[in-house]
CSV table of C-alpha atoms in Angstrom, one decimal:
chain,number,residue,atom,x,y,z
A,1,UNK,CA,24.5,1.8,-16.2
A,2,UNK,CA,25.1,2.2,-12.3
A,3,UNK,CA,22.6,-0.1,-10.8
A,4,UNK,CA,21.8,2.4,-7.9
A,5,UNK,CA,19.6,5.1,-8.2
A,6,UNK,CA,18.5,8.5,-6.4
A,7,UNK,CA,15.1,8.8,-6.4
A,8,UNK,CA,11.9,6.9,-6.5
A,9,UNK,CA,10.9,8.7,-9.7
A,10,UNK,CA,14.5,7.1,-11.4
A,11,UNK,CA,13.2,3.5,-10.4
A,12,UNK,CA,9.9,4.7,-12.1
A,13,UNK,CA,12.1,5.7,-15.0
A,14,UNK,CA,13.9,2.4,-15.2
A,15,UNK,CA,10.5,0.1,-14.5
A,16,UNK,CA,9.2,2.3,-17.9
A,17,UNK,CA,12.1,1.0,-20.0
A,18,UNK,CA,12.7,-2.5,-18.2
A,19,UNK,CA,9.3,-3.4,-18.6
A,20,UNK,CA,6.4,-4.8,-21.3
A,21,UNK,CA,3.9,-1.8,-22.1
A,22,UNK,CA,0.9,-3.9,-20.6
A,23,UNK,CA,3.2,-5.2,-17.2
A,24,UNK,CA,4.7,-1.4,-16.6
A,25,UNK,CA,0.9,0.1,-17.5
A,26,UNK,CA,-0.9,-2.4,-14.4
A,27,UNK,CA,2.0,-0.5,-12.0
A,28,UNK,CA,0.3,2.6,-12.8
A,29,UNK,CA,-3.2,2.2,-13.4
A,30,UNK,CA,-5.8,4.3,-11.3
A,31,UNK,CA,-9.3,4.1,-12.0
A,32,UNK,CA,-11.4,6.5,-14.5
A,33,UNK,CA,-9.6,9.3,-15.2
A,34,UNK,CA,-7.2,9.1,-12.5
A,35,UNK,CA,-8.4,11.9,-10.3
A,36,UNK,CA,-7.8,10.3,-6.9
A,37,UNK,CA,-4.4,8.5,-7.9
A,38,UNK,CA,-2.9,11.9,-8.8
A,39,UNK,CA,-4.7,13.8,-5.7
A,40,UNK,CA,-2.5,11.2,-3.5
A,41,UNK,CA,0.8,12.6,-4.7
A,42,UNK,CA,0.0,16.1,-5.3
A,43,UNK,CA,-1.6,16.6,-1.9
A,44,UNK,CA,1.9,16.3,-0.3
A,45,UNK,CA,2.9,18.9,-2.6
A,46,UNK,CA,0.6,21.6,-0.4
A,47,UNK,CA,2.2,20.5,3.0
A,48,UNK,CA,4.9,22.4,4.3
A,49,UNK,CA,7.4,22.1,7.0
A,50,UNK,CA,7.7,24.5,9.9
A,51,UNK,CA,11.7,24.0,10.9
A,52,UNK,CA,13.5,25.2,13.8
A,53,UNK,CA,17.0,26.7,13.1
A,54,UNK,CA,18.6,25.4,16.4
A,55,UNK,CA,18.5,21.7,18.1
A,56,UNK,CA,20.0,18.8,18.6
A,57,UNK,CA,21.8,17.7,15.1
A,58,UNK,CA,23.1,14.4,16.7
A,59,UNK,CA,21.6,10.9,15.2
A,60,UNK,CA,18.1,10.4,14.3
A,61,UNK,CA,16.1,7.3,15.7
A,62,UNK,CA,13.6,6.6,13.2
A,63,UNK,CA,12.5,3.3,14.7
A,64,UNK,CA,8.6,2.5,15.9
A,65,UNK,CA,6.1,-0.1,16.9
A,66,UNK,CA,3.7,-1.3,14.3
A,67,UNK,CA,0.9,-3.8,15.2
A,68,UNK,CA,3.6,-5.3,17.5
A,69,UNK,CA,6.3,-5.3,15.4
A,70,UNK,CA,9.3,-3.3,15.8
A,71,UNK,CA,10.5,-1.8,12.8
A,72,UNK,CA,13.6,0.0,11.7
A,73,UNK,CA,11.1,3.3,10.2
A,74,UNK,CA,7.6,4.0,10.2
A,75,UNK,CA,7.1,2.4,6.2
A,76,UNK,CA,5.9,-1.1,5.8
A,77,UNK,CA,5.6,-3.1,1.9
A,78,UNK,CA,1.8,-2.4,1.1
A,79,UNK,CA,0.5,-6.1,-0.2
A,80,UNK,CA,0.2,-5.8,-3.9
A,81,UNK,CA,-1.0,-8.5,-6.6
A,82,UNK,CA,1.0,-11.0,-9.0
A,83,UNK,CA,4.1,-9.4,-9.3
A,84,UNK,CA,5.2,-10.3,-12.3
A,85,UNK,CA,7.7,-7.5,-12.6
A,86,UNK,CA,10.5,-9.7,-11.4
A,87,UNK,CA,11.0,-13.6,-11.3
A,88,UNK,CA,11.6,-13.5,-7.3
A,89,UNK,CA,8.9,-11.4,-7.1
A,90,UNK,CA,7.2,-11.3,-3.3
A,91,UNK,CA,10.1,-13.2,-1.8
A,92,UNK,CA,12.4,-10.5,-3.6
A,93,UNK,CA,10.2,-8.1,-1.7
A,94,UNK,CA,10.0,-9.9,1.3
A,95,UNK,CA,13.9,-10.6,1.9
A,96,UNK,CA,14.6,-6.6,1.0
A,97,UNK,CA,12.3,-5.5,3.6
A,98,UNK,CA,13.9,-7.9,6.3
A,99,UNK,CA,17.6,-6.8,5.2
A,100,UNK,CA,16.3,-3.3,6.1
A,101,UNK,CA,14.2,-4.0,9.3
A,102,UNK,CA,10.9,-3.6,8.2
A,103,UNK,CA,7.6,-5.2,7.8
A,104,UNK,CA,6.3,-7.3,4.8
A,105,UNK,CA,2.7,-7.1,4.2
A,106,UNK,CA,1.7,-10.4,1.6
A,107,UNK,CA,-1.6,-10.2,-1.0
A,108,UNK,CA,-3.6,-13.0,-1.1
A,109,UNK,CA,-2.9,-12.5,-4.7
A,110,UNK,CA,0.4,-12.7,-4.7
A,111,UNK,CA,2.3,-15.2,-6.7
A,112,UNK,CA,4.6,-16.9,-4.3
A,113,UNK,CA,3.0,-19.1,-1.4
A,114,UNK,CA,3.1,-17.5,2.1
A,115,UNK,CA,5.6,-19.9,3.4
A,116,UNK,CA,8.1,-19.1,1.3
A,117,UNK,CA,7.9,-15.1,1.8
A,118,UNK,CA,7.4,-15.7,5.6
A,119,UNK,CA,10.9,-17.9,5.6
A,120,UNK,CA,12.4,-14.8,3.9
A,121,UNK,CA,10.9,-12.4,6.5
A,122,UNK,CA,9.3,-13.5,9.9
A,123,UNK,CA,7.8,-10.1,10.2
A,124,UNK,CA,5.0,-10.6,7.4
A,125,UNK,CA,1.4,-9.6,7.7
A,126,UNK,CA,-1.3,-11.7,5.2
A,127,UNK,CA,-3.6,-9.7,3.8
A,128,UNK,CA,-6.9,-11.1,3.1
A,129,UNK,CA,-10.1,-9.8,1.2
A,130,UNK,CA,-12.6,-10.9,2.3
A,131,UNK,CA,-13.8,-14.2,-0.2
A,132,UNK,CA,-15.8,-17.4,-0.7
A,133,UNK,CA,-17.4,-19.0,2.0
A,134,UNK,CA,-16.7,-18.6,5.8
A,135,UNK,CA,-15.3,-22.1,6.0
A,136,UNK,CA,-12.4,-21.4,3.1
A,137,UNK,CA,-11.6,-17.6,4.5
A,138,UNK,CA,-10.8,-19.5,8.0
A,139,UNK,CA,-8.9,-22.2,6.2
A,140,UNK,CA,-6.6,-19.3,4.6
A,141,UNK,CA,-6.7,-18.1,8.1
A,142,UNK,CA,-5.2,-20.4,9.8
A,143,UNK,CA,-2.7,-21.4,6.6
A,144,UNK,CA,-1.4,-17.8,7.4
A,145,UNK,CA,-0.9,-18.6,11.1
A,146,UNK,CA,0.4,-22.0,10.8
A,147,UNK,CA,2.7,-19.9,8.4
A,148,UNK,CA,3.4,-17.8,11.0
A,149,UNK,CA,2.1,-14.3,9.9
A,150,UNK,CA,2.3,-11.6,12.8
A,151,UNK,CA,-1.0,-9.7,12.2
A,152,UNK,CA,-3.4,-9.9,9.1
A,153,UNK,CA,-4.4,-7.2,6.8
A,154,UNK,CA,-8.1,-6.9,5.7
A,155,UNK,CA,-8.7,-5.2,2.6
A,156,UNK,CA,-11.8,-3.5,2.3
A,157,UNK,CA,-11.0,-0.2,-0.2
A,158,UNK,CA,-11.4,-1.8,-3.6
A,159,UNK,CA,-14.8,-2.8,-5.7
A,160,UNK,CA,-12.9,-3.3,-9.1
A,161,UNK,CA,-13.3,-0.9,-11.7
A,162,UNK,CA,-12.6,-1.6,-15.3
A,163,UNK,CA,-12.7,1.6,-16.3
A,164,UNK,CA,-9.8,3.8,-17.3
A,165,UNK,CA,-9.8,6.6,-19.6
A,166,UNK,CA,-6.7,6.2,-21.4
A,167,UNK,CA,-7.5,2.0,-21.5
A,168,UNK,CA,-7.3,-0.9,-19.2
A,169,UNK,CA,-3.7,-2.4,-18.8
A,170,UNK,CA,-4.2,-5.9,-20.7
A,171,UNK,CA,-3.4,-8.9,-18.6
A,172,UNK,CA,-3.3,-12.2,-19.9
A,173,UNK,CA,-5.4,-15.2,-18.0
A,174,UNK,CA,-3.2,-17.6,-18.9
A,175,UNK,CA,0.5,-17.5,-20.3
A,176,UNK,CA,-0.1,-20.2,-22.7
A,177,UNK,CA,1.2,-20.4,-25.8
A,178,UNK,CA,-1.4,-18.6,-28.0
A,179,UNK,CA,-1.2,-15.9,-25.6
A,180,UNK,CA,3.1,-16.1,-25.7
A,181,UNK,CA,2.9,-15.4,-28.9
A,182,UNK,CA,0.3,-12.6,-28.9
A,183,UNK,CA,2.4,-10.6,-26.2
A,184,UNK,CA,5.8,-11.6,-27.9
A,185,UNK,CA,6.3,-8.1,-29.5
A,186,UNK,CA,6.0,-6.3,-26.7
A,187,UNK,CA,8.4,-8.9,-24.9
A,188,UNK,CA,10.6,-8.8,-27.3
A,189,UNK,CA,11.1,-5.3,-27.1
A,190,UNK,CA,12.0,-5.4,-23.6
A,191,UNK,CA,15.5,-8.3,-23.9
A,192,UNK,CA,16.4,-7.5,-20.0
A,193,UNK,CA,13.3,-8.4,-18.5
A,194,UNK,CA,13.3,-11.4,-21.0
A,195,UNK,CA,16.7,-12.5,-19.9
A,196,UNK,CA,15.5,-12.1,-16.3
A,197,UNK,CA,12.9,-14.7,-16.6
A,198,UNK,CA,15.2,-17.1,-18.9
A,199,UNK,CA,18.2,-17.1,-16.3
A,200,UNK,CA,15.3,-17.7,-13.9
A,201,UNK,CA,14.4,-20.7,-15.7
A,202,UNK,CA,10.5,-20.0,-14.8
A,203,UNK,CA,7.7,-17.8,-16.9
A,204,UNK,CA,5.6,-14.8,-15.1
A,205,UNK,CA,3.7,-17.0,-12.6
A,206,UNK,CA,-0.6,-15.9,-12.9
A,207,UNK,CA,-1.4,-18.5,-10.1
A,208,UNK,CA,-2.6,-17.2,-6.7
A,209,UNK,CA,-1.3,-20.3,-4.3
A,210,UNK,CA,-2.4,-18.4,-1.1
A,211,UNK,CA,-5.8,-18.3,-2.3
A,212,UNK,CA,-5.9,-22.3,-2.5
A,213,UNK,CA,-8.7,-24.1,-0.2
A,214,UNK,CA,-9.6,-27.7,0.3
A,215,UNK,CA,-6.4,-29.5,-0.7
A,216,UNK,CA,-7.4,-28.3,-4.5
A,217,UNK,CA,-4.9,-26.6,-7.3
A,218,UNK,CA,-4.1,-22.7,-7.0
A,219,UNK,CA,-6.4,-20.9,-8.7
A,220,UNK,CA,-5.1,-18.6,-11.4
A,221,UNK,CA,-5.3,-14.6,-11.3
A,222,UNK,CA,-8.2,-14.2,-12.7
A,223,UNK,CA,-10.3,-17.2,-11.6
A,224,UNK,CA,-9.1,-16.0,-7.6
A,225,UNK,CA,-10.7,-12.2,-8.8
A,226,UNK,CA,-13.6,-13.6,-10.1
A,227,UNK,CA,-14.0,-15.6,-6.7
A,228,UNK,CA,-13.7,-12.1,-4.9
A,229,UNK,CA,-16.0,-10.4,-7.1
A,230,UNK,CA,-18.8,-12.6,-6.6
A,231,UNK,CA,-18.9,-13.0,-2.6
A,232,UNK,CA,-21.1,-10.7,-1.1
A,233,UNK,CA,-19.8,-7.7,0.5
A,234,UNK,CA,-18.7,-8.1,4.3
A,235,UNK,CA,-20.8,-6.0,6.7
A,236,UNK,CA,-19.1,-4.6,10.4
A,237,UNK,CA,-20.5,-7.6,12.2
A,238,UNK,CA,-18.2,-9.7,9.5
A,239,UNK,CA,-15.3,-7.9,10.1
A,240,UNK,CA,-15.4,-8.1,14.3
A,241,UNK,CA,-16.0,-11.7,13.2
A,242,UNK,CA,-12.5,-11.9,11.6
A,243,UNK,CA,-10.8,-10.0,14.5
A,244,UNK,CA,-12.0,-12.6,16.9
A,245,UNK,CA,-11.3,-15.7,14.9
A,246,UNK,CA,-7.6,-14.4,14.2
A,247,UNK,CA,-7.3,-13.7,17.9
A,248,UNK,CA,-4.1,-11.0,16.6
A,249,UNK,CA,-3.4,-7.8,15.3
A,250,UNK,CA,-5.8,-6.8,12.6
A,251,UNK,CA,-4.9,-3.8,10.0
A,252,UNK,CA,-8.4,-2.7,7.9
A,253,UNK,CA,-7.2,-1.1,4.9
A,254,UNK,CA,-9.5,1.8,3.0
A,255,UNK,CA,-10.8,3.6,5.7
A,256,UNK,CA,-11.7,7.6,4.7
A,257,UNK,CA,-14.5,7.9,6.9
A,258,UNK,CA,-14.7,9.0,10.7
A,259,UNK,CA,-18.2,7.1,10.9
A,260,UNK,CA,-16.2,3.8,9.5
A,261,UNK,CA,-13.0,4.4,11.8
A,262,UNK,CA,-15.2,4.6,14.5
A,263,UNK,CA,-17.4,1.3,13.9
A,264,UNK,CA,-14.2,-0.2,12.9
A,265,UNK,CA,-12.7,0.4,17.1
A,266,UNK,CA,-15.9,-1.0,17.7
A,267,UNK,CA,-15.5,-3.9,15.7
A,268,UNK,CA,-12.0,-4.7,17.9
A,269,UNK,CA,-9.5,-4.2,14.8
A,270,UNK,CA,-5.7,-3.2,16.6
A,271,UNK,CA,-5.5,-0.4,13.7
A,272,UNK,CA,-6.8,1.3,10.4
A,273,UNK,CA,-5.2,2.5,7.1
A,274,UNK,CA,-6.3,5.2,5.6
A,275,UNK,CA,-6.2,4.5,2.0
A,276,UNK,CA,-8.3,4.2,-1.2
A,277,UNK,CA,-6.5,1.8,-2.3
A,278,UNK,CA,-3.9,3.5,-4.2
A,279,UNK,CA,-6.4,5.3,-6.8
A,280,UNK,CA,-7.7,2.5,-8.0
A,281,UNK,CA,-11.1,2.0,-6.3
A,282,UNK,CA,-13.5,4.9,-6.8
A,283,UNK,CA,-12.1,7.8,-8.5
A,284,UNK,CA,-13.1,11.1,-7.0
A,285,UNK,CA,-11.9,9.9,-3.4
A,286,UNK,CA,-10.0,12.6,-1.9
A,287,UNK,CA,-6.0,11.7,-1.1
A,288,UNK,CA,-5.6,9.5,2.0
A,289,UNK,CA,-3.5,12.4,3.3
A,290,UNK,CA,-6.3,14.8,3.4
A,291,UNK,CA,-8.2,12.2,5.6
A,292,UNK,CA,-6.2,11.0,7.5
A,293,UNK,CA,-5.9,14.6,9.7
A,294,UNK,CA,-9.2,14.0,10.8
A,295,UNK,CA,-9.0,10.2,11.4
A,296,UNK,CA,-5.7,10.4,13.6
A,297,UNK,CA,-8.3,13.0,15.8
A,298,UNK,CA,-11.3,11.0,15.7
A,299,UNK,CA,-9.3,7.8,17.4
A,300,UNK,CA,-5.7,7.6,17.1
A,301,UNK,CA,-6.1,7.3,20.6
A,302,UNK,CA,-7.8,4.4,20.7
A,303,UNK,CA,-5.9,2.5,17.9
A,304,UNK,CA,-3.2,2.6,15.4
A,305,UNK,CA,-3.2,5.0,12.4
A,306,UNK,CA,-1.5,4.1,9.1
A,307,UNK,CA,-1.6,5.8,5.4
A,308,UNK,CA,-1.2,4.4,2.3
A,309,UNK,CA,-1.3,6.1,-1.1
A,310,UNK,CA,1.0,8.7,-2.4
A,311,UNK,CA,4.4,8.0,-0.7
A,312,UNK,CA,7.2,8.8,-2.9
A,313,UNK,CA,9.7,10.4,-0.7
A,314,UNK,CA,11.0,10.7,2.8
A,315,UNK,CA,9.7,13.8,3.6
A,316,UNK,CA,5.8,11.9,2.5
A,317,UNK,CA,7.0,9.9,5.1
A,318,UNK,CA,7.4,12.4,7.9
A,319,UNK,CA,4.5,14.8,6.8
A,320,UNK,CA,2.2,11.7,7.1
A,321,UNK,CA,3.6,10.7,10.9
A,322,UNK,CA,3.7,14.5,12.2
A,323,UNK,CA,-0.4,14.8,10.8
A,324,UNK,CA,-1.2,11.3,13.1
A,325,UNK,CA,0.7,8.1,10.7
A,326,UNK,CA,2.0,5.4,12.9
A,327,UNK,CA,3.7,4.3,9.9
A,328,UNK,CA,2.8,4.4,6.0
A,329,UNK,CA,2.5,1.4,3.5
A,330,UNK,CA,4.2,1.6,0.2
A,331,UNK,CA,3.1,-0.3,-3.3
A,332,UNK,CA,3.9,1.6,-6.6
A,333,UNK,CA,7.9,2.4,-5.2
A,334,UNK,CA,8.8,-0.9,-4.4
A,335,UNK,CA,7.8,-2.6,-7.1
A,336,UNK,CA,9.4,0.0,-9.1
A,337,UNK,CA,12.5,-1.2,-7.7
A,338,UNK,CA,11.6,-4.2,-8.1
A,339,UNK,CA,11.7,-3.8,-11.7
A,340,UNK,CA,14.7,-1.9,-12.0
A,341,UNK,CA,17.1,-4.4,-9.9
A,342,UNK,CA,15.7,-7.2,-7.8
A,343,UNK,CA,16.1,-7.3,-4.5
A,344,UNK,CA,18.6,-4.8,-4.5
A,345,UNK,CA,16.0,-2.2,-6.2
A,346,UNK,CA,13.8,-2.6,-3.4
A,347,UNK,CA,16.5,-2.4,-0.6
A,348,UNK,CA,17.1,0.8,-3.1
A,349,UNK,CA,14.2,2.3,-3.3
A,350,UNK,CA,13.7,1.9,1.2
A,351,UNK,CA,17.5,3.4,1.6
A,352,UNK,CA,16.4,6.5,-0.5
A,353,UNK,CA,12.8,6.8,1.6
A,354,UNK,CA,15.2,6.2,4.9
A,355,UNK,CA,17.5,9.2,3.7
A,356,UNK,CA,14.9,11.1,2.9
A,357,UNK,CA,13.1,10.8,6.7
A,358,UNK,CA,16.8,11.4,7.8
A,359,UNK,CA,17.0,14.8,6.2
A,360,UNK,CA,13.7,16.2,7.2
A,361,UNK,CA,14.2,15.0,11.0
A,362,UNK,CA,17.6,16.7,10.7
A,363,UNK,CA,16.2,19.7,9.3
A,364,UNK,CA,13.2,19.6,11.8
A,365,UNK,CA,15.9,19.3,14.4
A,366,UNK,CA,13.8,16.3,15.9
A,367,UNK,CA,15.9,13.4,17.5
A,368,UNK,CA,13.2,10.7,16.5
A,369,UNK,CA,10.3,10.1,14.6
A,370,UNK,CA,8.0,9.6,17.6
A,371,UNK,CA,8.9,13.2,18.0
A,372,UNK,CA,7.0,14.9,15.5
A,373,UNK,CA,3.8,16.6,15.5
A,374,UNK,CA,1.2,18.4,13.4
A,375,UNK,CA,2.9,21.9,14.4
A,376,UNK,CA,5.9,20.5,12.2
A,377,UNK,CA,3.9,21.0,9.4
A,378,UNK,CA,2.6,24.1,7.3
A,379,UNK,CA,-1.1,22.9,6.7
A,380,UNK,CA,-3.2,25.1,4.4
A,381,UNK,CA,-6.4,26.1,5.1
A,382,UNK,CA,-9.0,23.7,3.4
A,383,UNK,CA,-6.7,20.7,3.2
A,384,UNK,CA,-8.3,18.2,5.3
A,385,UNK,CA,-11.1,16.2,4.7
A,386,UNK,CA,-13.5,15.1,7.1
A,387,UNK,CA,-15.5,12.5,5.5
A,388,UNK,CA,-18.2,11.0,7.8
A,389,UNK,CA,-18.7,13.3,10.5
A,390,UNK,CA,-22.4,13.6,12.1
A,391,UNK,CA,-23.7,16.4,11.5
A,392,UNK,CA,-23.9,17.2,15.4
A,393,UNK,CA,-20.2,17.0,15.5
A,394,UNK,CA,-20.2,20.0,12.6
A,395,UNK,CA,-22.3,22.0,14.2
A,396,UNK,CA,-20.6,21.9,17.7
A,397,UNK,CA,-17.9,24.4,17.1
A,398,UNK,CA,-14.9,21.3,17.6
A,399,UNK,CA,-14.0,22.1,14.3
A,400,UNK,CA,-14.6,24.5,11.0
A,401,UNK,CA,-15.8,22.8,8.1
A,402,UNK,CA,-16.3,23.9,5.2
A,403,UNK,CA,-19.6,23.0,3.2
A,404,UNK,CA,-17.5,20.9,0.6
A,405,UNK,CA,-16.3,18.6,3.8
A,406,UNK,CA,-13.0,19.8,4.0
A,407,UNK,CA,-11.4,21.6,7.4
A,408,UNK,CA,-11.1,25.5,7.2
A,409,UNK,CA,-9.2,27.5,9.3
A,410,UNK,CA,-8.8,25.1,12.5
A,411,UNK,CA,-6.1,22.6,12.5
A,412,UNK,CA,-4.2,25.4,9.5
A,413,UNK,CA,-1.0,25.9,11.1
A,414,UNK,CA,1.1,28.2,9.4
């Protein structure tokens, strides 16, 4: 088989068959019935484009500025969990990204420790959520800076849901060997990822080492989650707390709400993502890309305006920066590549997502992707979603909303 593939939905195809039932089902787990997880792909299905049929057709300049960075296109890695997809996993990731001139965004879940990913690509954001005490969140704080992470991510847009209506993805604890032997079937019946991990010497690693504190052991997956579970929810004043202690850019991911984007300026973060966390925090949340319309309004003047959820093409890519995106964040396509080839699969998957802006720039006739704006795009009435607005703000004649929240006639562009 060719190693290179077209599409995203071909490295989806490839994960499928690459990958253990319970490892390929935690890739594409939503929450509930999946509602919000399918909203984020099919909304880009209702946007259109508005081209022109005459322009300049000469090169495209894709590259922006994200949280200080400069980067090659407007799409950064989204910081996803254990990747046990892959034996390389985040540094995999984290090399691919830097070979093609983008950002690497790091979970505080992930399995390989933050200096190793950060020696494979300077340009890596930590993402922390927001766990334990104040004393061992600054200690991973500054762990990340000595590190040398550009800009930290705070997570906000997940309160872990167990429920899925077609089953949970099982996910071992601990890979010892009782629990070998209870997933050997399903290993079994997948020899190439198998052989992946032998020639690796190593085992899928279920540690967390960024989430270690006080000179003690890693804990594992599951004991790091359980940390997270049990801290008590940040509040605004906590989160301008961790913008002035990082003294850096700060990203806070899982914003859908005008009210929060605005408390969020307020709270001194140097940008937002609108996200709900890939479908997997509470199903029944619109697509990011019907809020983020209305967010990119409310104060993409003030700071920077990201979306992540739902990117599977390169035309995602440039209907999310012509309705307000700085940038976008991917997580299911990556790892997706991940699975299918390495480091090569993810270099893969961001060369079809860079062809793919190409195209639609070309076909836009824009000469760069700082170009675009919401009159590129065909927007149907009753897309948007504007979550969060005061009621004064409805009523003043700014905008027409409908009574289920979303954005009637103004802001359609046909």
């Amino acid at each position: 088989m060719n190693p290179w593939f077209e599409t995203v939905a071909e490295a989806q195809r490839r994960a499928r068959k690459r990958l253990p039932k319970s490892v390929y089902g935690a890739l594409i787990a939503g929450s509930e019935r999946g509602q919000t997880i399918e909203d984020n792909q099919s909304a880009f299905t209702e946007l259109g484009f508005a081209p022109h049929c005459a322009g300049p057709i000469g090169a495209r300049d894709q590259s922006t500025t994200v949280l200080g960075q400069r980067v090659s296109m407007p799409v950064l890695i989204s910081p996803t969990g254990v990747q046990a997809v892959h034996p390389d996993g985040e540094v995999a990731v984290a090399r691919a990204a830097a070979a093609r001139g983008i950002a690497m965004g790091l979970s505080s879940f992930a399995s390989k420790p933050i200096e190793a990913v950060i020696a494979a690509n300077p340009a890596t954001l930590f993402q922390l959520y927001w766990c334990g005490d104040k004393d061992q969140i600054l200690e991973r704080m500054a762990r990340a800076k000595r590190a040398g992470a550009v800009g930290l991510i705070l997570t906000l847009d997940w309160s872990f849901s167990h429920g899925r209506d077609w089953g949970s993805p099982v996910i071992p604890e601990t890979l010892d060997l009782r629990t070998m032997l209870r997933f050997a079937p399903q290993t079994l019946a997948r020899p190439r990822w198998l052989a992946t991990y032998l020639r690796s010497g190593s085992i899928p690693d279920l540690t967390a080492p960024n989430m270690a504190v006080g000179g003690g052991p890693a804990p594992g997956f599951f004991g790091a989650y359980g940390e997270w579970m049990q801290t008590p929810a940040p509040d605004w004043a906590d989160v301008a707390w961790i913008c002035a202690q990082w003294d850096g850019p700060v990203l806070l991911k899982g914003v859908m709400r005008v009210d929060d984007a605005r408390r969020a300026v307020d709270a001194g973060v140097t940008g937002i993502s609108v996200s709900n966390h890939g479908g997997n925090n509470l199903d029944g949340t619109p697509a990011a890309i019907r809020a983020l319309p209305v967010l990119a309004e409310a104060v993409g003047d003030q700071i920077e305006v990201l979306l992540d959820g739902g990117i599977r093409r390169g035309s995602d890519v440039v209907k999310a920066v012509a309705l307000g995106a700085r940038a976008v964040l991917i997580g299911r396509a990556y790892l997706w590549g991940l699975a299918a080839n390495g480091q090569a699969g993810v270099e893969n998957v961001l060369d079809i997502l860079r062809g793919g802006i190409d195209s639609a720039l070309l076909g836009l006739r824009k000469t760069a992707i700082t170009d675009l704006t919401p009159d590129d795009i065909v927007i149907p009435a009753g897309f948007s979603r504007a979550l969060g607005v005061p009621t004064g703000e409805k009523d003043s004649g700014k905008r027409d909303f409908t009574k289920d929240g979303s954005v009637a006639a103004a802001g359609a562009r046909h």
